[in-house]
PDB file of C-alpha atoms in Angstrom:
ATOM      1  CA  MET A  25     128.953  77.237  36.381  1.00 46.00           C
ATOM      2  CA  ARG A  26     125.934  74.708  36.992  1.00 50.00           C
ATOM      3  CA  GLY A  27     123.757  75.796  34.489  1.00 53.00           C
ATOM      4  CA  GLY A  28     119.713  74.051  35.032  1.00 56.00           C
ATOM      5  CA  ARG A  29     121.610  71.777  36.894  1.00 64.00           C
ATOM      6  CA  GLY A  30     118.714  70.892  39.654  1.00 66.00           C
ATOM      7  CA  LEU A  31     120.083  70.316  43.284  1.00 69.00           C
ATOM      8  CA  THR A  32     122.082  67.267  44.222  1.00 81.00           C
ATOM      9  CA  LEU A  33     121.341  64.651  47.279  1.00 76.00           C
ATOM     10  CA  VAL A  34     123.697  66.077  49.220  1.00 79.00           C
ATOM     11  CA  GLU A  35     122.317  69.808  48.845  1.00 79.00           C
ATOM     12  CA  LEU A  36     118.601  68.449  49.048  1.00 80.00           C
ATOM     13  CA  LEU A  37     119.728  67.329  52.730  1.00 83.00           C
ATOM     14  CA  VAL A  38     120.910  70.254  53.823  1.00 83.00           C
ATOM     15  CA  ALA A  39     118.415  71.749  53.493  1.00 84.00           C
ATOM     16  CA  LEU A  40     115.756  69.578  54.599  1.00 85.00           C
ATOM     17  CA  ALA A  41     117.758  69.625  57.858  1.00 86.00           C
ATOM     18  CA  ILE A  42     117.880  73.459  58.014  1.00 87.00           C
ATOM     19  CA  ALA A  43     113.938  73.440  57.758  1.00 85.00           C
ATOM     20  CA  GLY A  44     113.848  70.785  60.432  1.00 85.00           C
ATOM     21  CA  VAL A  45     115.986  72.376  63.259  1.00 86.00           C
ATOM     22  CA  VAL A  46     113.984  75.696  62.088  1.00 86.00           C
ATOM     23  CA  LEU A  47     110.311  73.518  62.705  1.00 86.00           C
ATOM     24  CA  THR A  48     111.872  71.959  65.666  1.00 85.00           C
ATOM     25  CA  LEU A  49     113.010  76.226  67.403  1.00 85.00           C
ATOM     26  CA  LEU A  50     109.896  77.199  66.270  1.00 84.00           C
ATOM     27  CA  ALA A  51     107.409  74.174  67.606  1.00 82.00           C
ATOM     28  CA  GLY A  52     109.658  75.047  71.482  1.00 80.00           C
ATOM     29  CA  LEU A  53     108.880  79.092  71.122  1.00 80.00           C
ATOM     30  CA  THR A  54     105.833  77.984  70.841  1.00 80.00           C
ATOM     31  CA  ALA A  55     105.255  75.545  73.024  1.00 77.00           C
ATOM     32  CA  GLY A  56     107.292  77.647  76.341  1.00 74.00           C
ATOM     33  CA  ALA A  57     104.188  80.739  74.839  1.00 73.00           C
ATOM     34  CA  ARG A  58     101.340  77.829  75.114  1.00 76.00           C
ATOM     35  CA  GLN A  59     103.488  77.853  78.718  1.00 75.00           C
ATOM     36  CA  GLY A  60     104.084  80.579  79.768  1.00 72.00           C
ATOM     37  CA  ALA A  61      99.896  82.017  78.923  1.00 68.00           C
ATOM     38  CA  GLY A  62      99.136  78.975  81.331  1.00 67.00           C
ATOM     39  CA  ARG A  63     100.975  80.224  83.791  1.00 75.00           C
ATOM     40  CA  THR A  64      99.649  84.141  83.584  1.00 77.00           C
ATOM     41  CA  GLU A  65      96.954  82.409  83.526  1.00 81.00           C
ATOM     42  CA  ARG A  66      97.033  80.390  86.651  1.00 80.00           C
ATOM     43  CA  ARG A  67      98.275  83.231  87.984  1.00 82.00           C
ATOM     44  CA  ALA A  68      95.421  85.732  87.109  1.00 87.00           C
ATOM     45  CA  ASP A  69      93.552  83.123  88.946  1.00 87.00           C
ATOM     46  CA  THR A  70      95.248  82.917  91.279  1.00 88.00           C
ATOM     47  CA  VAL A  71      95.746  86.519  92.666  1.00 90.00           C
ATOM     48  CA  ALA A  72      91.274  86.587  92.083  1.00 91.00           C
ATOM     49  CA  THR A  73      91.023  83.977  94.549  1.00 90.00           C
ATOM     50  CA  LEU A  74      92.529  85.132  97.259  1.00 91.00           C
ATOM     51  CA  ARG A  75      91.225  88.927  97.032  1.00 92.00           C
ATOM     52  CA  LEU A  76      87.585  87.676  96.614  1.00 91.00           C
ATOM     53  CA  SER A  77      88.332  85.256  99.646  1.00 92.00           C
ATOM     54  CA  ALA A  78      89.229  88.425 101.411  1.00 92.00           C
ATOM     55  CA  GLU A  79      86.621  91.165 100.336  1.00 93.00           C
ATOM     56  CA  LEU A  80      84.482  88.108 101.571  1.00 91.00           C
ATOM     57  CA  LEU A  81      86.130  87.671 104.347  1.00 93.00           C
ATOM     58  CA  ALA A  82      86.668  91.207 105.390  1.00 92.00           C
ATOM     59  CA  GLU A  83      82.429  92.217 105.275  1.00 91.00           C
ATOM     60  CA  GLU A  84      80.687  89.372 107.109  1.00 91.00           C
ATOM     61  CA  LEU A  85      83.863  89.638 109.866  1.00 92.00           C
ATOM     62  CA  ARG A  86      82.162  93.852 110.543  1.00 91.00           C
ATOM     63  CA  LEU A  87      79.582  91.771 111.364  1.00 89.00           C
ATOM     64  CA  ALA A  88      81.644  90.547 114.680  1.00 92.00           C
ATOM     65  CA  GLY A  89      79.603  92.061 117.729  1.00 90.00           C
ATOM     66  CA  THR A  90      77.268  94.778 115.758  1.00 85.00           C
ATOM     67  CA  VAL A  91      73.574  94.975 117.128  1.00 76.00           C
ATOM     68  CA  PRO A  92      71.328  97.480 115.696  1.00 64.00           C
ATOM     69  CA  TRP A  93      69.129  99.995 116.875  1.00 57.00           C
ATOM     70  CA  PRO A  94      67.212  99.682 118.406  1.00 57.00           C
ATOM     71  CA  PRO A  95      67.755  95.563 119.684  1.00 55.00           C
ATOM     72  CA  PRO A  96      65.225  93.644 118.612  1.00 55.00           C
ATOM     73  CA  ALA A  97      62.886  92.838 120.634  1.00 57.00           C
ATOM     74  CA  ASN A  98      63.089  88.368 121.306  1.00 59.00           C
ATOM     75  CA  PRO A  99      65.440  88.049 122.457  1.00 59.00           C
ATOM     76  CA  ALA A 100      66.110  89.900 125.178  1.00 64.00           C
ATOM     77  CA  PRO A 101      68.310  93.063 125.203  1.00 63.00           C
ATOM     78  CA  GLU A 102      70.022  91.597 127.614  1.00 67.00           C
ATOM     79  CA  ALA A 103      70.115  87.428 126.392  1.00 71.00           C
ATOM     80  CA  LEU A 104      70.876  89.261 123.111  1.00 73.00           C
ATOM     81  CA  ALA A 105      74.109  90.880 125.057  1.00 74.00           C
ATOM     82  CA  ALA A 106      75.156  87.694 127.107  1.00 78.00           C
ATOM     83  CA  TRP A 107      74.800  85.803 123.081  1.00 79.00           C
ATOM     84  CA  LEU A 108      77.540  88.420 122.209  1.00 84.00           C
ATOM     85  CA  GLU A 109      79.701  87.636 124.166  1.00 88.00           C
ATOM     86  CA  PRO A 110      82.436  87.055 122.761  1.00 92.00           C
ATOM     87  CA  ALA A 111      81.551  87.682 119.358  1.00 94.00           C
ATOM     88  CA  VAL A 112      84.731  86.433 117.816  1.00 96.00           C
ATOM     89  CA  THR A 113      86.481  82.999 118.367  1.00 95.00           C
ATOM     90  CA  VAL A 114      89.823  82.151 117.326  1.00 96.00           C
ATOM     91  CA  ALA A 115      90.511  78.853 116.998  1.00 96.00           C
ATOM     92  CA  LEU A 116      94.532  78.353 116.457  1.00 94.00           C
ATOM     93  CA  GLY A 117      95.231  74.720 114.193  1.00 90.00           C
ATOM     94  CA  PRO A 118      98.670  73.399 113.146  1.00 83.00           C
ATOM     95  CA  ALA A 119      97.491  73.580 109.912  1.00 78.00           C
ATOM     96  CA  GLY A 120      95.118  76.005 109.588  1.00 90.00           C
ATOM     97  CA  ASP A 121      93.472  78.288 112.070  1.00 95.00           C
ATOM     98  CA  ALA A 122      89.230  78.799 112.195  1.00 95.00           C
ATOM     99  CA  VAL A 123      87.390  82.060 112.756  1.00 96.00           C
ATOM    100  CA  GLY A 124      83.511  82.475 114.061  1.00 95.00           C
ATOM    101  CA  LEU A 125      81.613  85.682 114.310  1.00 94.00           C
ATOM    102  CA  ARG A 126      78.217  86.174 115.888  1.00 92.00           C
ATOM    103  CA  GLY A 127      76.933  89.172 115.515  1.00 88.00           C
ATOM    104  CA  ILE A 128      72.744  90.799 113.769  1.00 83.00           C
ATOM    105  CA  ASP A 129      73.051  90.722 110.592  1.00 79.00           C
ATOM    106  CA  HIS A 130      70.837  94.174 109.289  1.00 73.00           C
ATOM    107  CA  ARG A 131      71.767  94.841 106.006  1.00 69.00           C
ATOM    108  CA  LEU A 132      68.841  92.585 104.358  1.00 68.00           C
ATOM    109  CA  ALA A 133      65.169  93.559 104.606  1.00 65.00           C
ATOM    110  CA  GLY A 134      62.456  92.494 106.920  1.00 68.00           C
ATOM    111  CA  ALA A 135      63.554  91.561 110.481  1.00 70.00           C
ATOM    112  CA  PRO A 136      67.433  91.046 111.694  1.00 71.00           C
ATOM    113  CA  LEU A 137      69.321  88.465 111.807  1.00 77.00           C
ATOM    114  CA  GLN A 138      71.314  86.785 114.056  1.00 82.00           C
ATOM    115  CA  ARG A 139      74.517  85.230 112.665  1.00 85.00           C
ATOM    116  CA  ASP A 140      76.463  82.634 114.215  1.00 92.00           C
ATOM    117  CA  VAL A 141      79.338  80.946 111.676  1.00 94.00           C
ATOM    118  CA  VAL A 142      82.464  79.595 111.233  1.00 95.00           C
ATOM    119  CA  PHE A 143      84.956  80.920 108.482  1.00 95.00           C
ATOM    120  CA  GLU A 144      87.475  77.727 108.176  1.00 94.00           C
ATOM    121  CA  VAL A 145      89.346  75.869 105.196  1.00 94.00           C
ATOM    122  CA  VAL A 146      88.732  72.063 104.500  1.00 91.00           C
ATOM    123  CA  VAL A 147      89.495  69.511 101.464  1.00 91.00           C
ATOM    124  CA  ASP A 148      85.961  68.732 100.474  1.00 87.00           C
ATOM    125  CA  GLY A 149      84.836  64.745  99.728  1.00 85.00           C
ATOM    126  CA  ALA A 150      86.798  65.476  96.005  1.00 88.00           C
ATOM    127  CA  GLY A 151      89.845  66.312  97.840  1.00 90.00           C
ATOM    128  CA  GLU A 152      89.908  69.630  96.528  1.00 90.00           C
ATOM    129  CA  TRP A 153      90.151  72.767  99.285  1.00 92.00           C
ATOM    130  CA  GLN A 154      87.997  74.771  99.467  1.00 92.00           C
ATOM    131  CA  LEU A 155      87.027  78.210 101.917  1.00 94.00           C
ATOM    132  CA  TYR A 156      84.046  77.091 103.915  1.00 94.00           C
ATOM    133  CA  ARG A 157      81.655  78.577 106.257  1.00 93.00           C
ATOM    134  CA  ARG A 158      79.329  76.701 108.564  1.00 93.00           C
ATOM    135  CA  PRO A 159      75.913  78.799 110.545  1.00 92.00           C
ATOM    136  CA  LEU A 160      75.669  77.093 113.810  1.00 88.00           C
ATOM    137  CA  GLY A 161      73.280  74.448 113.358  1.00 88.00           C
ATOM    138  CA  SER A 162      73.754  73.532 109.302  1.00 91.00           C
ATOM    139  CA  PRO A 163      76.489  72.146 106.600  1.00 92.00           C
ATOM    140  CA  ARG A 164      79.273  73.612 105.721  1.00 92.00           C
ATOM    141  CA  GLN A 165      79.149  75.963 102.965  1.00 92.00           C
ATOM    142  CA  PRO A 166      81.567  76.056  99.972  1.00 91.00           C
ATOM    143  CA  LEU A 167      81.958  80.056 100.003  1.00 90.00           C
ATOM    144  CA  VAL A 168      85.825  79.760  98.005  1.00 92.00           C
ATOM    145  CA  ALA A 169      87.476  77.276  95.529  1.00 91.00           C
ATOM    146  CA  GLY A 170      90.829  76.705  95.881  1.00 91.00           C
ATOM    147  CA  VAL A 171      91.758  78.180  99.508  1.00 93.00           C
ATOM    148  CA  THR A 172      93.749  76.835 100.909  1.00 93.00           C
ATOM    149  CA  GLY A 173      94.366  78.042 104.253  1.00 94.00           C
ATOM    150  CA  LEU A 174      93.737  80.603 106.264  1.00 95.00           C
ATOM    151  CA  HIS A 175      95.727  82.003 109.502  1.00 96.00           C
ATOM    152  CA  VAL A 176      95.580  84.293 111.445  1.00 96.00           C
ATOM    153  CA  ARG A 177      98.434  86.434 112.015  1.00 96.00           C
ATOM    154  CA  TRP A 178      98.360  88.628 114.279  1.00 97.00           C
ATOM    155  CA  VAL A 179      95.014  90.814 116.194  1.00 97.00           C
ATOM    156  CA  VAL A 180      95.138  94.474 116.936  1.00 97.00           C
ATOM    157  CA  THR A 181      92.892  95.358 120.683  1.00 96.00           C
ATOM    158  CA  ALA A 182      90.953  98.083 121.306  1.00 95.00           C
ATOM    159  CA  ALA A 183      93.028 100.300 122.813  1.00 95.00           C
ATOM    160  CA  GLY A 184      95.561 100.205 119.905  1.00 95.00           C
ATOM    161  CA  ALA A 185      98.583  97.389 120.257  1.00 96.00           C
ATOM    162  CA  ARG A 186      99.566  94.946 118.100  1.00 97.00           C
ATOM    163  CA  VAL A 187      99.821  91.322 119.916  1.00 97.00           C
ATOM    164  CA  SER A 188      99.306  88.025 118.649  1.00 96.00           C
ATOM    165  CA  PRO A 189      96.099  86.043 118.931  1.00 96.00           C
ATOM    166  CA  VAL A 190      96.500  84.526 122.080  1.00 95.00           C
ATOM    167  CA  ALA A 191      97.542  88.026 123.904  1.00 96.00           C
ATOM    168  CA  ALA A 192      94.218  88.627 123.266  1.00 96.00           C
ATOM    169  CA  ASP A 193      92.979  86.434 124.420  1.00 96.00           C
ATOM    170  CA  GLY A 194      89.452  88.282 126.073  1.00 95.00           C
ATOM    171  CA  GLN A 195      89.714  91.029 125.312  1.00 96.00           C
ATOM    172  CA  ARG A 196      88.396  93.207 122.382  1.00 96.00           C
ATOM    173  CA  ILE A 197      89.629  93.623 119.669  1.00 96.00           C
ATOM    174  CA  ALA A 198      89.170  96.319 116.840  1.00 97.00           C
ATOM    175  CA  ALA A 199      91.210  94.402 113.547  1.00 97.00           C
ATOM    176  CA  LEU A 200      91.922  91.246 112.995  1.00 97.00           C
ATOM    177  CA  GLY A 201      95.334  90.352 110.595  1.00 96.00           C
ATOM    178  CA  LEU A 202      94.800  87.648 108.372  1.00 96.00           C
ATOM    179  CA  GLU A 203      96.337  85.806 105.758  1.00 95.00           C
ATOM    180  CA  ILE A 204      94.911  83.491 103.053  1.00 95.00           C
ATOM    181  CA  VAL A 205      97.010  81.164 100.796  1.00 93.00           C
ATOM    182  CA  VAL A 206      96.332  79.717  97.248  1.00 92.00           C
ATOM    183  CA  ALA A 207      98.008  77.729  95.279  1.00 87.00           C
ATOM    184  CA  GLY A 208     101.343  79.022  97.328  1.00 87.00           C
ATOM    185  CA  GLU A 209     100.974  82.703  96.869  1.00 90.00           C
ATOM    186  CA  SER A 210      99.458  84.496  99.442  1.00 92.00           C
ATOM    187  CA  LEU A 211      97.470  87.433 100.534  1.00 93.00           C
ATOM    188  CA  SER A 212      97.529  89.725 103.859  1.00 94.00           C
ATOM    189  CA  VAL A 213      93.770  90.660 105.113  1.00 93.00           C
ATOM    190  CA  VAL A 214      93.295  93.382 107.389  1.00 95.00           C
ATOM    191  CA  ALA A 215      89.688  92.935 108.822  1.00 95.00           C
ATOM    192  CA  GLU A 216      88.249  95.932 110.655  1.00 95.00           C
ATOM    193  CA  LEU A 217      86.169  95.121 113.735  1.00 95.00           C
ATOM    194  CA  PRO A 218      84.535  98.340 114.049  1.00 93.00           C
ATOM    195  CA  ALA A 219      82.424  96.955 117.363  1.00 91.00           C
ATOM    196  CA  ARG A 220      85.184  95.664 118.944  1.00 94.00           C
ATOM    197  CA  PRO A 221      83.345  92.416 120.143  1.00 94.00           C
ATOM    198  CA  LEU A 222      85.242  90.359 122.327  1.00 94.00           C
ATOM    199  CA  LEU A 223      88.208  87.802 122.030  1.00 96.00           C
ATOM    200  CA  ALA A 224      88.037  84.278 122.835  1.00 96.00           C
ATOM    201  CA  VAL A 225      91.196  81.951 121.258  1.00 97.00           C
ATOM    202  CA  ARG A 226      91.550  78.681 121.406  1.00 93.00           C
ATOM    203  CA  SER A 227      94.351  76.001 120.316  1.00 90.00           C
ATOM    204  CA  VAL A 228      92.924  72.912 118.586  1.00 84.00           C
ATOM    205  CA  PRO A 229      95.757  70.278 118.727  1.00 74.00           C
TER     206      PRO A 229
END
């Protein structure tokens, strides 16, 4: 029998070693949980950025080729029709594509506004990727931060054929198939074009 004898030095060292192992395991589990939570949060931010970009682009592109009725007196209807041809332009580049649209925005109160804008992904002065909206004659306006790619993958012609953008050059189109990239994740978007605008495609070296 040990009676009231206390712990020996060996027993104390064993107990401390076991406690150290348990604490190390707990620290590892805590760090793993934090990393997992960080990955989940980053994934949620990526998904939110993709969805926001998709909604903004789809909403804006619906204006391509649109004209309110009656058309505005200035410019004259025939001048307006010429201005709208083509109403969608796609600049195909090796690092990403730029999509331009022309249309009349009658969603706001007051007189309809002519829209001539280009959407493109560019690195800003701080080295951060951004989706930009660039109105004609104006500097780029940051639209969504964190977007690293914008690509036009296919086009639906007004006749209903799904073809590459190059094959649809000079045709009227019903939709654009876009791919948006954020932090290595991508989202495919179908942007419908109710006005069936004319498409012009060019390549950027």
